[in-house]
Amino acid sequence: GGARTQGMDRVFAEMEFLARSANRGDVLTLVAEAPHDRGALAAETGASQPTLGRILRDFEERDWVRATERGYTATATGRLVAAGVTELSESLAAELHLREISEWLPVDDLGFDLKRLGEATITTPTQTRPSAPISRVIELIETADRVRVFSHAFNEQTLAAVVEWVADGGQFEGVFSAAAIDAVAHETGLRGQLKQLYAAADATIRVIEDEIPLAVTVADDTVSLLLRDEQGRLQAAVDTDDSDVKTWATARHSDYWASARPLDETDLAGDT
């Protein structure tokens, strides 16, 4: 393992070289995108000319950049390193953004790169607003024209909001686990609201016998995930208008939709 350790030592030394100054990563990324002269690099990075001189000399020694008539440009290996720098900085930015809620992310069930949530809106409960995550999802529903949901739960606040929103012309397509529908049907007040939704022309509810491990709402182009802890307590709502996440959510909704059955009168019977 000696040669391997030595190899890794060299790799870490290069990582340290890049990380020691933010300007190094910025300069490399810029010249990988397009040739830049020193003036342009100074304007884009805010680095002084002496600093840029040192960075470019270090890069030329490593054969990451070369001077051309159009300015400094990255070599093939320089572009390789620049791509890695971009990838790592995006991953770290996303991780820092998600760190406070990472333990509740259902990573095994998410079919997209977590980096896609790097700029997501995170809403967590507070002492004064314990239901802030639900309120956030309702806010997204109320401003949308079409809402698709797949979920293991249909809570009271969301149900009431959806009934009202559908009455105002919203189009709702929800797939819920049988357990979620059963829980609603056993509460008299909620059962009445579910019946209203069942009767509405613009609302379609389907039921799946299997467990749905997620609570996802697609409101027009925004996807929101409700995150719960192991005890089922709501910990956060995460929403994003990232196109990859929307593609994943709509495909997953279609899959559940295809394997579900329509809600029927017997589902609404409750205990009575």
Short mmCIF file of C-alpha atoms in Angstrom, two decimals:
data_model
loop_
_atom_site.label_atom_id
_atom_site.label_comp_id
_atom_site.label_asym_id
_atom_site.label_seq_id
_atom_site.Cartn_x
_atom_site.Cartn_y
_atom_site.Cartn_z
CA GLY A 1 0.00 0.00 0.00
CA GLY A 2 3.07 2.29 0.19
CA ALA A 3 2.90 3.44 -3.43
CA ARG A 4 -0.84 4.01 -3.09
CA THR A 5 -0.36 6.07 0.08
CA GLN A 6 2.33 8.09 -1.67
CA GLY A 7 -0.05 8.63 -4.61
CA MET A 8 -2.83 9.79 -2.28
CA ASP A 9 -0.41 12.12 -0.50
CA ARG A 10 0.30 13.82 -3.82
CA VAL A 11 -3.43 14.05 -4.56
CA PHE A 12 -4.10 15.65 -1.17
CA ALA A 13 -1.21 18.06 -1.69
CA GLU A 14 -2.84 19.23 -4.94
CA MET A 15 -6.24 19.51 -3.25
CA GLU A 16 -4.67 21.59 -0.51
CA PHE A 17 -2.92 23.75 -3.11
CA LEU A 18 -6.30 24.53 -4.72
CA ALA A 19 -8.19 24.97 -1.46
CA ARG A 20 -5.66 27.31 0.14
CA SER A 21 -6.84 30.21 -2.01
CA ALA A 22 -10.33 30.75 -3.42
CA ASN A 23 -8.73 32.67 -6.30
CA ARG A 24 -6.99 29.53 -7.60
CA GLY A 25 -10.25 27.65 -8.13
CA ASP A 26 -11.89 30.73 -9.63
CA VAL A 27 -9.05 31.38 -12.10
CA LEU A 28 -8.93 27.74 -13.20
CA THR A 29 -12.70 27.58 -13.68
CA LEU A 30 -12.70 30.81 -15.71
CA VAL A 31 -9.88 29.80 -18.08
CA ALA A 32 -11.51 26.37 -18.49
CA GLU A 33 -14.66 28.09 -19.74
CA ALA A 34 -12.95 30.49 -22.16
CA PRO A 35 -9.59 32.20 -22.72
CA HIS A 36 -9.05 35.19 -20.39
CA ASP A 37 -6.31 37.78 -20.33
CA ARG A 38 -4.98 39.08 -17.00
CA GLY A 39 -7.22 42.14 -17.08
CA ALA A 40 -10.34 40.01 -17.47
CA LEU A 41 -9.17 37.63 -14.70
CA ALA A 42 -8.54 40.57 -12.35
CA ALA A 43 -11.98 42.02 -13.11
CA GLU A 44 -13.75 38.68 -12.54
CA THR A 45 -11.89 37.51 -9.44
CA GLY A 46 -10.86 40.74 -7.73
CA ALA A 47 -7.33 39.29 -7.37
CA SER A 48 -4.33 41.61 -7.66
CA GLN A 49 -1.91 41.33 -10.60
CA PRO A 50 0.93 39.93 -8.41
CA THR A 51 -1.48 37.25 -7.06
CA LEU A 52 -2.65 36.39 -10.58
CA GLY A 53 0.96 36.21 -11.75
CA ARG A 54 1.78 33.64 -9.04
CA ILE A 55 -1.38 31.60 -9.72
CA LEU A 56 -0.78 31.47 -13.47
CA ARG A 57 2.90 30.52 -12.99
CA ASP A 58 1.87 27.69 -10.63
CA PHE A 59 -0.74 26.53 -13.15
CA GLU A 60 1.73 26.67 -16.05
CA GLU A 61 4.21 24.56 -14.03
CA ARG A 62 1.47 21.95 -13.62
CA ASP A 63 0.57 22.26 -17.30
CA TRP A 64 -3.02 23.20 -16.39
CA VAL A 65 -2.99 26.44 -18.41
CA ARG A 66 -1.08 27.92 -21.29
CA ALA A 67 -0.78 31.43 -22.67
CA THR A 68 -2.29 31.91 -26.14
CA GLU A 69 -2.89 34.96 -28.34
CA ARG A 70 -6.47 35.14 -26.99
CA GLY A 71 -5.38 34.92 -23.36
CA TYR A 72 -4.77 32.18 -20.82
CA THR A 73 -6.63 28.98 -21.57
CA ALA A 74 -6.91 25.65 -19.72
CA THR A 75 -5.28 22.54 -21.14
CA ALA A 76 -7.19 19.24 -21.30
CA THR A 77 -5.84 18.26 -17.86
CA GLY A 78 -6.57 21.75 -16.53
CA ARG A 79 -10.21 21.36 -17.65
CA LEU A 80 -10.32 17.97 -15.94
CA VAL A 81 -9.24 19.54 -12.63
CA ALA A 82 -11.59 22.53 -13.12
CA ALA A 83 -14.56 20.17 -13.60
CA GLY A 84 -13.63 18.44 -10.34
CA VAL A 85 -13.36 21.75 -8.49
CA THR A 86 -16.81 22.80 -9.73
CA GLU A 87 -18.33 19.42 -8.84
CA LEU A 88 -16.86 19.44 -5.33
CA SER A 89 -17.84 23.04 -4.59
CA GLU A 90 -21.43 22.40 -5.78
CA SER A 91 -21.63 19.22 -3.67
CA LEU A 92 -20.29 20.99 -0.57
CA ALA A 93 -22.61 23.97 -1.08
CA ALA A 94 -25.59 21.60 -1.33
CA GLU A 95 -24.44 19.59 1.71
CA LEU A 96 -24.05 22.74 3.84
CA HIS A 97 -27.51 23.91 2.73
CA LEU A 98 -29.10 20.54 3.60
CA ARG A 99 -27.04 19.71 6.69
CA GLU A 100 -29.68 20.70 9.27
CA ILE A 101 -32.27 18.38 7.68
CA SER A 102 -30.01 15.67 6.22
CA GLU A 103 -30.94 13.02 8.80
CA TRP A 104 -34.58 13.13 7.64
CA LEU A 105 -33.94 13.02 3.89
CA PRO A 106 -35.33 9.72 2.52
CA VAL A 107 -32.25 9.30 0.32
CA ASP A 108 -32.99 5.69 -0.72
CA ASP A 109 -36.27 6.80 -2.23
CA LEU A 110 -35.08 9.91 -4.05
CA GLY A 111 -34.25 9.31 -7.70
CA PHE A 112 -32.19 12.43 -8.32
CA ASP A 113 -28.84 13.91 -7.36
CA LEU A 114 -29.02 15.61 -3.94
CA LYS A 115 -27.02 18.50 -5.46
CA ARG A 116 -30.31 19.40 -7.12
CA LEU A 117 -31.57 20.52 -3.70
CA GLY A 118 -28.60 22.86 -3.23
CA GLU A 119 -30.81 25.94 -3.59
CA ALA A 120 -34.09 24.48 -2.36
CA THR A 121 -36.29 26.42 0.05
CA ILE A 122 -36.26 24.74 3.47
CA THR A 123 -39.10 25.42 5.91
CA THR A 124 -38.77 24.04 9.44
CA PRO A 125 -41.21 24.22 12.37
CA THR A 126 -40.65 26.96 14.93
CA GLN A 127 -42.09 27.34 18.42
CA THR A 128 -44.51 29.99 17.22
CA ARG A 129 -45.25 28.23 13.90
CA PRO A 130 -45.08 24.48 14.52
CA SER A 131 -46.97 23.78 11.29
CA ALA A 132 -44.79 26.06 9.12
CA PRO A 133 -43.81 23.17 6.74
CA ILE A 134 -47.49 22.32 6.05
CA SER A 135 -48.32 26.01 5.61
CA ARG A 136 -45.54 26.28 3.03
CA VAL A 137 -46.94 23.37 0.99
CA ILE A 138 -50.45 24.84 1.18
CA GLU A 139 -49.09 28.19 -0.01
CA LEU A 140 -47.59 26.43 -3.06
CA ILE A 141 -50.86 24.60 -3.74
CA GLU A 142 -52.97 27.75 -3.50
CA THR A 143 -50.93 29.59 -6.15
CA ALA A 144 -50.90 26.63 -8.61
CA ASP A 145 -53.33 25.55 -11.35
CA ARG A 146 -52.51 21.84 -11.25
CA VAL A 147 -51.38 19.83 -8.26
CA ARG A 148 -50.21 16.21 -8.21
CA VAL A 149 -49.53 14.45 -4.91
CA PHE A 150 -48.27 11.05 -3.84
CA SER A 151 -48.15 10.50 -0.13
CA HIS A 152 -48.45 8.23 2.89
CA ALA A 153 -50.55 10.87 4.68
CA PHE A 154 -53.34 13.34 4.01
CA ASN A 155 -53.40 15.74 6.93
CA GLU A 156 -56.30 17.89 8.07
CA GLN A 157 -54.85 21.29 7.08
CA THR A 158 -53.84 20.18 3.58
CA LEU A 159 -57.15 18.41 2.97
CA ALA A 160 -59.17 21.50 3.96
CA ALA A 161 -56.98 23.73 1.76
CA VAL A 162 -57.24 21.37 -1.24
CA VAL A 163 -61.07 21.15 -0.95
CA GLU A 164 -61.29 24.95 -1.05
CA TRP A 165 -58.70 25.29 -3.82
CA VAL A 166 -60.46 22.70 -6.04
CA ALA A 167 -63.76 24.55 -5.49
CA ASP A 168 -61.95 27.64 -6.86
CA GLY A 169 -60.94 25.79 -10.04
CA GLY A 170 -57.75 23.93 -9.15
CA GLN A 171 -57.02 20.56 -10.73
CA PHE A 172 -55.99 17.88 -8.22
CA GLU A 173 -54.58 14.38 -8.85
CA GLY A 174 -53.62 12.56 -5.67
CA VAL A 175 -52.34 9.04 -5.04
CA PHE A 176 -52.46 8.00 -1.40
CA SER A 177 -51.63 4.82 0.44
CA ALA A 178 -54.71 2.91 1.66
CA ALA A 179 -53.56 3.61 5.23
CA ALA A 180 -53.69 7.39 4.60
CA ILE A 181 -57.23 7.21 3.17
CA ASP A 182 -58.33 4.90 5.99
CA ALA A 183 -57.07 7.36 8.62
CA VAL A 184 -59.05 10.20 7.00
CA ALA A 185 -62.21 8.09 6.56
CA HIS A 186 -62.26 7.27 10.28
CA GLU A 187 -62.47 10.96 11.30
CA THR A 188 -66.00 12.25 10.77
CA GLY A 189 -65.00 15.84 9.88
CA LEU A 190 -62.22 14.77 7.57
CA ARG A 191 -64.43 12.14 5.94
CA GLY A 192 -66.89 14.88 4.96
CA GLN A 193 -64.10 16.86 3.29
CA LEU A 194 -62.78 13.77 1.49
CA LYS A 195 -66.31 13.12 0.18
CA GLN A 196 -66.43 16.69 -1.17
CA LEU A 197 -63.14 16.12 -2.94
CA TYR A 198 -64.34 12.74 -4.25
CA ALA A 199 -67.41 14.43 -5.74
CA ALA A 200 -65.50 17.33 -7.32
CA ALA A 201 -65.11 17.18 -11.10
CA ASP A 202 -61.53 18.54 -11.03
CA ALA A 203 -60.23 16.21 -8.34
CA THR A 204 -59.21 12.59 -8.84
CA ILE A 205 -57.95 10.45 -6.00
CA ARG A 206 -56.41 7.03 -6.42
CA VAL A 207 -55.45 4.53 -3.76
CA ILE A 208 -52.46 2.22 -3.59
CA GLU A 209 -52.36 -0.73 -1.20
CA ASP A 210 -48.59 -0.56 -0.82
CA GLU A 211 -46.81 1.85 1.47
CA ILE A 212 -45.74 5.13 -0.17
CA PRO A 213 -42.47 6.09 1.54
CA LEU A 214 -42.65 9.78 0.59
CA ALA A 215 -44.93 12.81 0.84
CA VAL A 216 -44.46 14.72 -2.41
CA THR A 217 -46.48 17.56 -3.92
CA VAL A 218 -45.96 18.83 -7.47
CA ALA A 219 -47.63 22.25 -7.66
CA ASP A 220 -47.24 23.43 -11.28
CA ASP A 221 -43.41 23.50 -11.61
CA THR A 222 -42.51 23.33 -7.92
CA VAL A 223 -41.86 20.07 -6.12
CA SER A 224 -42.10 19.90 -2.35
CA LEU A 225 -41.11 17.08 -0.01
CA LEU A 226 -42.39 16.82 3.55
CA LEU A 227 -39.78 15.26 5.83
CA ARG A 228 -40.64 13.40 9.02
CA ASP A 229 -38.50 11.82 11.71
CA GLU A 230 -38.75 8.17 12.79
CA GLN A 231 -41.58 9.03 15.18
CA GLY A 232 -43.55 10.56 12.31
CA ARG A 233 -43.09 14.14 13.53
CA LEU A 234 -42.89 16.71 10.77
CA GLN A 235 -39.38 18.18 10.57
CA ALA A 236 -39.26 20.17 7.33
CA ALA A 237 -40.69 21.01 3.95
CA VAL A 238 -38.16 21.22 1.12
CA ASP A 239 -39.29 22.74 -2.16
CA THR A 240 -37.54 23.42 -5.42
CA ASP A 241 -38.31 24.31 -9.04
CA ASP A 242 -35.31 22.33 -10.30
CA SER A 243 -36.24 20.63 -13.59
CA ASP A 244 -34.54 17.29 -12.76
CA VAL A 245 -36.46 17.03 -9.50
CA LYS A 246 -39.71 17.83 -11.32
CA THR A 247 -38.97 15.16 -13.95
CA TRP A 248 -38.36 12.60 -11.17
CA ALA A 249 -41.48 13.60 -9.20
CA THR A 250 -43.85 13.55 -12.18
CA ALA A 251 -42.49 10.17 -13.36
CA ARG A 252 -42.88 8.72 -9.84
CA HIS A 253 -46.42 10.14 -9.63
CA SER A 254 -47.26 8.50 -13.00
CA ASP A 255 -45.91 5.14 -11.78
CA TYR A 256 -48.00 5.24 -8.61
CA TRP A 257 -51.01 6.48 -10.58
CA ALA A 258 -50.77 3.58 -13.03
CA SER A 259 -50.62 0.95 -10.30
CA ALA A 260 -53.32 2.52 -8.09
CA ARG A 261 -57.10 2.03 -8.15
CA PRO A 262 -59.72 4.78 -8.07
CA LEU A 263 -61.05 5.87 -4.68
CA ASP A 264 -64.57 4.48 -4.23
CA GLU A 265 -67.53 4.76 -1.87
CA THR A 266 -66.39 1.88 0.34
CA ASP A 267 -63.14 3.75 1.09
CA LEU A 268 -65.24 6.60 2.45
CA ALA A 269 -67.39 4.50 4.74
CA GLY A 270 -65.20 4.75 7.84
CA ASP A 271 -66.77 2.90 10.78
CA THR A 272 -70.33 3.68 9.94
#
